[in-house]
Amino acid sequence: KKSPETGSKEFQQINKEKFFRKWQTTLEQDHLNPSEINEFLARNHRNGKNILVIDHHIPAHDRDSGSHRMSIILRSLIEMGHSVTFIEGSPTADSHYSDILQQAGIEVISGRHALFYRGFLRKFGKFYDLVILSRLHVALKYIGPVKRYCPQAAIIYDTVDLDYVLASRYAT
């Protein structure tokens, strides 16, 4: 086992101290101390609201109109300066669309990570200003945990598409 006082480890310690002395003022003024709120805040650099969006799948903008619509909503929220987190309600393995959202500046919780949404909400839910629950089955699954772990957040239920209700009324 290498000792921190000998070999290359010795220089790591020396350089760490030099780095801290050189940048101490900047580190103290411009960086956040370790804490739960600062861990959340350090994830983005936007000054708008913290918005959580939960939908059944990551929007595949080129596959269906609901996904195209959700993609536009998410991009619009980012363009308005908000921080957006997207949780995929029914995790899939398609990372292509996840990459597109992440490149737009949207934090994406998908795949197996989305299965642990309660832990995420428990830790960070209190920092959200707004939660958008998209589609009825998603809203029914998530409304309880969202109310519990996001107590300050306004909740919007996004119906996505009510054309079928109109169509069924005209059909009878």
PDB file of C-alpha atoms in Angstrom:
ATOM      1  CA  LYS A   1       0.000   0.000   0.000  1.00  0.00           C
ATOM      2  CA  LYS A   2       1.369   3.389  -0.978  1.00  0.00           C
ATOM      3  CA  SER A   3       1.787   6.022   1.673  1.00  0.00           C
ATOM      4  CA  PRO A   4       0.425   9.530   0.984  1.00  0.00           C
ATOM      5  CA  GLU A   5       3.800  10.898   2.092  1.00  0.00           C
ATOM      6  CA  THR A   6       5.906   9.143  -0.579  1.00  0.00           C
ATOM      7  CA  GLY A   7       6.114   8.845  -4.351  1.00  0.00           C
ATOM      8  CA  SER A   8       3.506  10.441  -6.609  1.00  0.00           C
ATOM      9  CA  LYS A   9       1.011  10.606  -3.728  1.00  0.00           C
ATOM     10  CA  GLU A  10       3.322  13.093  -2.026  1.00  0.00           C
ATOM     11  CA  PHE A  11       2.930  15.509  -4.946  1.00  0.00           C
ATOM     12  CA  GLN A  12      -0.870  15.150  -4.937  1.00  0.00           C
ATOM     13  CA  GLN A  13      -0.946  16.468  -1.389  1.00  0.00           C
ATOM     14  CA  ILE A  14       1.527  19.275  -2.157  1.00  0.00           C
ATOM     15  CA  ASN A  15      -0.403  20.293  -5.286  1.00  0.00           C
ATOM     16  CA  LYS A  16      -3.738  20.133  -3.443  1.00  0.00           C
ATOM     17  CA  GLU A  17      -2.434  22.625  -0.896  1.00  0.00           C
ATOM     18  CA  LYS A  18      -0.994  24.883  -3.623  1.00  0.00           C
ATOM     19  CA  PHE A  19      -4.279  24.779  -5.540  1.00  0.00           C
ATOM     20  CA  PHE A  20      -6.299  25.668  -2.467  1.00  0.00           C
ATOM     21  CA  ARG A  21      -4.009  28.580  -1.539  1.00  0.00           C
ATOM     22  CA  LYS A  22      -4.097  29.961  -5.087  1.00  0.00           C
ATOM     23  CA  TRP A  23      -7.859  29.635  -5.559  1.00  0.00           C
ATOM     24  CA  GLN A  24      -9.125  30.026  -1.987  1.00  0.00           C
ATOM     25  CA  THR A  25     -10.895  33.349  -2.543  1.00  0.00           C
ATOM     26  CA  THR A  26     -12.630  32.139  -5.707  1.00  0.00           C
ATOM     27  CA  LEU A  27     -13.668  28.866  -4.088  1.00  0.00           C
ATOM     28  CA  GLU A  28     -15.136  30.661  -1.073  1.00  0.00           C
ATOM     29  CA  GLN A  29     -16.986  33.308  -3.127  1.00  0.00           C
ATOM     30  CA  ASP A  30     -18.195  31.423  -6.185  1.00  0.00           C
ATOM     31  CA  HIS A  31     -18.736  27.847  -5.066  1.00  0.00           C
ATOM     32  CA  LEU A  32     -21.345  26.294  -2.845  1.00  0.00           C
ATOM     33  CA  ASN A  33     -20.528  24.443   0.354  1.00  0.00           C
ATOM     34  CA  PRO A  34     -21.601  20.787   0.410  1.00  0.00           C
ATOM     35  CA  SER A  35     -25.267  20.428   1.415  1.00  0.00           C
ATOM     36  CA  GLU A  36     -28.465  18.896   0.038  1.00  0.00           C
ATOM     37  CA  ILE A  37     -29.805  22.213  -1.328  1.00  0.00           C
ATOM     38  CA  ASN A  38     -26.456  23.085  -2.879  1.00  0.00           C
ATOM     39  CA  GLU A  39     -26.218  19.646  -4.482  1.00  0.00           C
ATOM     40  CA  PHE A  40     -29.550  20.386  -6.149  1.00  0.00           C
ATOM     41  CA  LEU A  41     -28.672  23.976  -7.103  1.00  0.00           C
ATOM     42  CA  ALA A  42     -25.274  23.022  -8.533  1.00  0.00           C
ATOM     43  CA  ARG A  43     -26.965  20.777 -11.095  1.00  0.00           C
ATOM     44  CA  ASN A  44     -27.911  23.760 -13.253  1.00  0.00           C
ATOM     45  CA  HIS A  45     -27.177  27.428 -13.743  1.00  0.00           C
ATOM     46  CA  ARG A  46     -30.584  28.828 -14.632  1.00  0.00           C
ATOM     47  CA  ASN A  47     -32.361  31.486 -12.619  1.00  0.00           C
ATOM     48  CA  GLY A  48     -35.934  30.456 -13.412  1.00  0.00           C
ATOM     49  CA  LYS A  49     -38.228  28.030 -11.647  1.00  0.00           C
ATOM     50  CA  ASN A  50     -37.349  24.412 -10.913  1.00  0.00           C
ATOM     51  CA  ILE A  51     -39.828  22.333 -12.886  1.00  0.00           C
ATOM     52  CA  LEU A  52     -40.386  18.593 -12.727  1.00  0.00           C
ATOM     53  CA  VAL A  53     -42.173  16.919 -15.630  1.00  0.00           C
ATOM     54  CA  ILE A  54     -43.357  13.319 -15.436  1.00  0.00           C
ATOM     55  CA  ASP A  55     -44.697  11.557 -18.528  1.00  0.00           C
ATOM     56  CA  HIS A  56     -45.038   7.901 -19.467  1.00  0.00           C
ATOM     57  CA  HIS A  57     -42.066   7.830 -21.873  1.00  0.00           C
ATOM     58  CA  ILE A  58     -39.289  10.102 -22.979  1.00  0.00           C
ATOM     59  CA  PRO A  59     -40.803  12.095 -25.836  1.00  0.00           C
ATOM     60  CA  ALA A  60     -39.962  10.646 -29.245  1.00  0.00           C
ATOM     61  CA  HIS A  61     -40.685  13.873 -31.135  1.00  0.00           C
ATOM     62  CA  ASP A  62     -40.644  12.199 -34.548  1.00  0.00           C
ATOM     63  CA  ARG A  63     -42.919   9.286 -33.664  1.00  0.00           C
ATOM     64  CA  ASP A  64     -46.206  10.687 -32.334  1.00  0.00           C
ATOM     65  CA  SER A  65     -47.986  13.998 -31.865  1.00  0.00           C
ATOM     66  CA  GLY A  66     -48.120  13.737 -28.054  1.00  0.00           C
ATOM     67  CA  SER A  67     -44.351  13.320 -27.893  1.00  0.00           C
ATOM     68  CA  HIS A  68     -43.838  16.151 -30.375  1.00  0.00           C
ATOM     69  CA  ARG A  69     -46.037  18.390 -28.226  1.00  0.00           C
ATOM     70  CA  MET A  70     -44.173  17.435 -25.018  1.00  0.00           C
ATOM     71  CA  SER A  71     -40.810  18.087 -26.712  1.00  0.00           C
ATOM     72  CA  ILE A  72     -41.973  21.595 -27.589  1.00  0.00           C
ATOM     73  CA  ILE A  73     -43.174  22.206 -24.017  1.00  0.00           C
ATOM     74  CA  LEU A  74     -39.865  21.045 -22.547  1.00  0.00           C
ATOM     75  CA  ARG A  75     -37.788  23.143 -24.956  1.00  0.00           C
ATOM     76  CA  SER A  76     -39.987  26.178 -24.285  1.00  0.00           C
ATOM     77  CA  LEU A  77     -39.490  25.863 -20.526  1.00  0.00           C
ATOM     78  CA  ILE A  78     -35.707  25.731 -21.018  1.00  0.00           C
ATOM     79  CA  GLU A  79     -35.792  28.717 -23.387  1.00  0.00           C
ATOM     80  CA  MET A  80     -37.716  30.695 -20.735  1.00  0.00           C
ATOM     81  CA  GLY A  81     -34.816  30.109 -18.329  1.00  0.00           C
ATOM     82  CA  HIS A  82     -36.307  27.385 -16.152  1.00  0.00           C
ATOM     83  CA  SER A  83     -34.519  24.292 -14.882  1.00  0.00           C
ATOM     84  CA  VAL A  84     -36.332  21.186 -16.051  1.00  0.00           C
ATOM     85  CA  THR A  85     -36.122  17.613 -14.807  1.00  0.00           C
ATOM     86  CA  PHE A  86     -37.953  14.890 -16.731  1.00  0.00           C
ATOM     87  CA  ILE A  87     -38.889  11.565 -15.125  1.00  0.00           C
ATOM     88  CA  GLU A  88     -39.932   8.734 -17.397  1.00  0.00           C
ATOM     89  CA  GLY A  89     -42.962   7.020 -15.845  1.00  0.00           C
ATOM     90  CA  SER A  90     -42.614   3.731 -17.724  1.00  0.00           C
ATOM     91  CA  PRO A  91     -38.880   3.236 -18.234  1.00  0.00           C
ATOM     92  CA  THR A  92     -37.639   2.098 -21.633  1.00  0.00           C
ATOM     93  CA  ALA A  93     -34.185   1.354 -22.953  1.00  0.00           C
ATOM     94  CA  ASP A  94     -34.176   3.941 -25.769  1.00  0.00           C
ATOM     95  CA  SER A  95     -31.421   6.398 -24.899  1.00  0.00           C
ATOM     96  CA  HIS A  96     -31.437   8.311 -28.218  1.00  0.00           C
ATOM     97  CA  TYR A  97     -34.322  10.560 -27.169  1.00  0.00           C
ATOM     98  CA  SER A  98     -32.918  10.894 -23.667  1.00  0.00           C
ATOM     99  CA  ASP A  99     -29.683  12.212 -25.187  1.00  0.00           C
ATOM    100  CA  ILE A 100     -31.635  14.802 -27.199  1.00  0.00           C
ATOM    101  CA  LEU A 101     -33.300  16.142 -24.044  1.00  0.00           C
ATOM    102  CA  GLN A 102     -30.030  16.198 -22.123  1.00  0.00           C
ATOM    103  CA  GLN A 103     -28.319  18.110 -24.926  1.00  0.00           C
ATOM    104  CA  ALA A 104     -31.114  20.695 -24.642  1.00  0.00           C
ATOM    105  CA  GLY A 105     -30.258  21.143 -20.950  1.00  0.00           C
ATOM    106  CA  ILE A 106     -32.975  18.940 -19.457  1.00  0.00           C
ATOM    107  CA  GLU A 107     -32.064  16.587 -16.634  1.00  0.00           C
ATOM    108  CA  VAL A 108     -33.469  13.158 -17.510  1.00  0.00           C
ATOM    109  CA  ILE A 109     -34.218  10.390 -15.065  1.00  0.00           C
ATOM    110  CA  SER A 110     -35.004   7.330 -17.132  1.00  0.00           C
ATOM    111  CA  GLY A 111     -34.466   3.627 -17.498  1.00  0.00           C
ATOM    112  CA  ARG A 112     -33.688   1.799 -14.276  1.00  0.00           C
ATOM    113  CA  HIS A 113     -32.994   5.101 -12.503  1.00  0.00           C
ATOM    114  CA  ALA A 114     -36.636   6.100 -12.966  1.00  0.00           C
ATOM    115  CA  LEU A 115     -37.667   3.066 -10.925  1.00  0.00           C
ATOM    116  CA  PHE A 116     -36.162   4.809  -7.872  1.00  0.00           C
ATOM    117  CA  TYR A 117     -38.180   8.002  -8.316  1.00  0.00           C
ATOM    118  CA  ARG A 118     -39.380   7.992  -4.686  1.00  0.00           C
ATOM    119  CA  GLY A 119     -35.820   8.349  -3.401  1.00  0.00           C
ATOM    120  CA  PHE A 120     -35.209  11.177  -5.872  1.00  0.00           C
ATOM    121  CA  LEU A 121     -38.426  12.932  -4.823  1.00  0.00           C
ATOM    122  CA  ARG A 122     -37.662  12.373  -1.141  1.00  0.00           C
ATOM    123  CA  LYS A 123     -34.253  14.024  -1.537  1.00  0.00           C
ATOM    124  CA  PHE A 124     -35.002  16.796  -4.049  1.00  0.00           C
ATOM    125  CA  GLY A 125     -38.799  17.166  -4.242  1.00  0.00           C
ATOM    126  CA  LYS A 126     -38.887  20.076  -1.810  1.00  0.00           C
ATOM    127  CA  PHE A 127     -36.867  22.200  -4.244  1.00  0.00           C
ATOM    128  CA  TYR A 128     -39.387  22.072  -7.124  1.00  0.00           C
ATOM    129  CA  ASP A 129     -41.681  25.020  -7.794  1.00  0.00           C
ATOM    130  CA  LEU A 130     -43.882  23.269 -10.346  1.00  0.00           C
ATOM    131  CA  VAL A 131     -44.677  19.651 -11.226  1.00  0.00           C
ATOM    132  CA  ILE A 132     -46.373  18.708 -14.501  1.00  0.00           C
ATOM    133  CA  LEU A 133     -48.020  15.282 -14.521  1.00  0.00           C
ATOM    134  CA  SER A 134     -48.794  14.248 -18.065  1.00  0.00           C
ATOM    135  CA  ARG A 135     -51.515  11.676 -18.866  1.00  0.00           C
ATOM    136  CA  LEU A 136     -54.072  10.176 -16.531  1.00  0.00           C
ATOM    137  CA  HIS A 137     -52.304   6.913 -15.678  1.00  0.00           C
ATOM    138  CA  VAL A 138     -49.098   8.827 -14.865  1.00  0.00           C
ATOM    139  CA  ALA A 139     -50.963  11.334 -12.708  1.00  0.00           C
ATOM    140  CA  LEU A 140     -52.698   8.553 -10.773  1.00  0.00           C
ATOM    141  CA  LYS A 141     -49.374   6.811 -10.058  1.00  0.00           C
ATOM    142  CA  TYR A 142     -47.379   9.905  -9.084  1.00  0.00           C
ATOM    143  CA  ILE A 143     -49.860  12.325  -7.479  1.00  0.00           C
ATOM    144  CA  GLY A 144     -49.428  10.864  -3.969  1.00  0.00           C
ATOM    145  CA  PRO A 145     -45.618  10.938  -3.885  1.00  0.00           C
ATOM    146  CA  VAL A 146     -45.559  14.366  -5.563  1.00  0.00           C
ATOM    147  CA  LYS A 147     -47.922  15.840  -2.969  1.00  0.00           C
ATOM    148  CA  ARG A 148     -45.885  14.270  -0.191  1.00  0.00           C
ATOM    149  CA  TYR A 149     -42.370  15.142  -1.366  1.00  0.00           C
ATOM    150  CA  CYS A 150     -42.989  18.352  -3.358  1.00  0.00           C
ATOM    151  CA  PRO A 151     -45.117  20.265  -0.837  1.00  0.00           C
ATOM    152  CA  GLN A 152     -44.342  23.763  -2.172  1.00  0.00           C
ATOM    153  CA  ALA A 153     -44.858  22.868  -5.825  1.00  0.00           C
ATOM    154  CA  ALA A 154     -47.891  23.795  -7.838  1.00  0.00           C
ATOM    155  CA  ILE A 155     -49.173  20.723  -9.685  1.00  0.00           C
ATOM    156  CA  ILE A 156     -50.441  20.812 -13.255  1.00  0.00           C
ATOM    157  CA  TYR A 157     -52.308  17.869 -14.715  1.00  0.00           C
ATOM    158  CA  ASP A 158     -51.647  17.747 -18.461  1.00  0.00           C
ATOM    159  CA  THR A 159     -54.447  15.832 -20.179  1.00  0.00           C
ATOM    160  CA  VAL A 160     -52.384  15.674 -23.408  1.00  0.00           C
ATOM    161  CA  ASP A 161     -55.295  14.935 -25.702  1.00  0.00           C
ATOM    162  CA  LEU A 162     -59.011  15.140 -25.051  1.00  0.00           C
ATOM    163  CA  ASP A 163     -60.047  14.768 -28.701  1.00  0.00           C
ATOM    164  CA  TYR A 164     -61.267  11.253 -27.973  1.00  0.00           C
ATOM    165  CA  VAL A 165     -63.876  12.699 -25.564  1.00  0.00           C
ATOM    166  CA  LEU A 166     -65.131  15.081 -28.227  1.00  0.00           C
ATOM    167  CA  ALA A 167     -65.148  12.313 -30.825  1.00  0.00           C
ATOM    168  CA  SER A 168     -67.107   9.978 -28.539  1.00  0.00           C
ATOM    169  CA  ARG A 169     -69.722  12.686 -27.904  1.00  0.00           C
ATOM    170  CA  TYR A 170     -70.287  13.176 -31.619  1.00  0.00           C
ATOM    171  CA  ALA A 171     -70.362   9.416 -32.229  1.00  0.00           C
ATOM    172  CA  THR A 172     -73.394   8.919 -29.990  1.00  0.00           C
TER     173      THR A 172
END
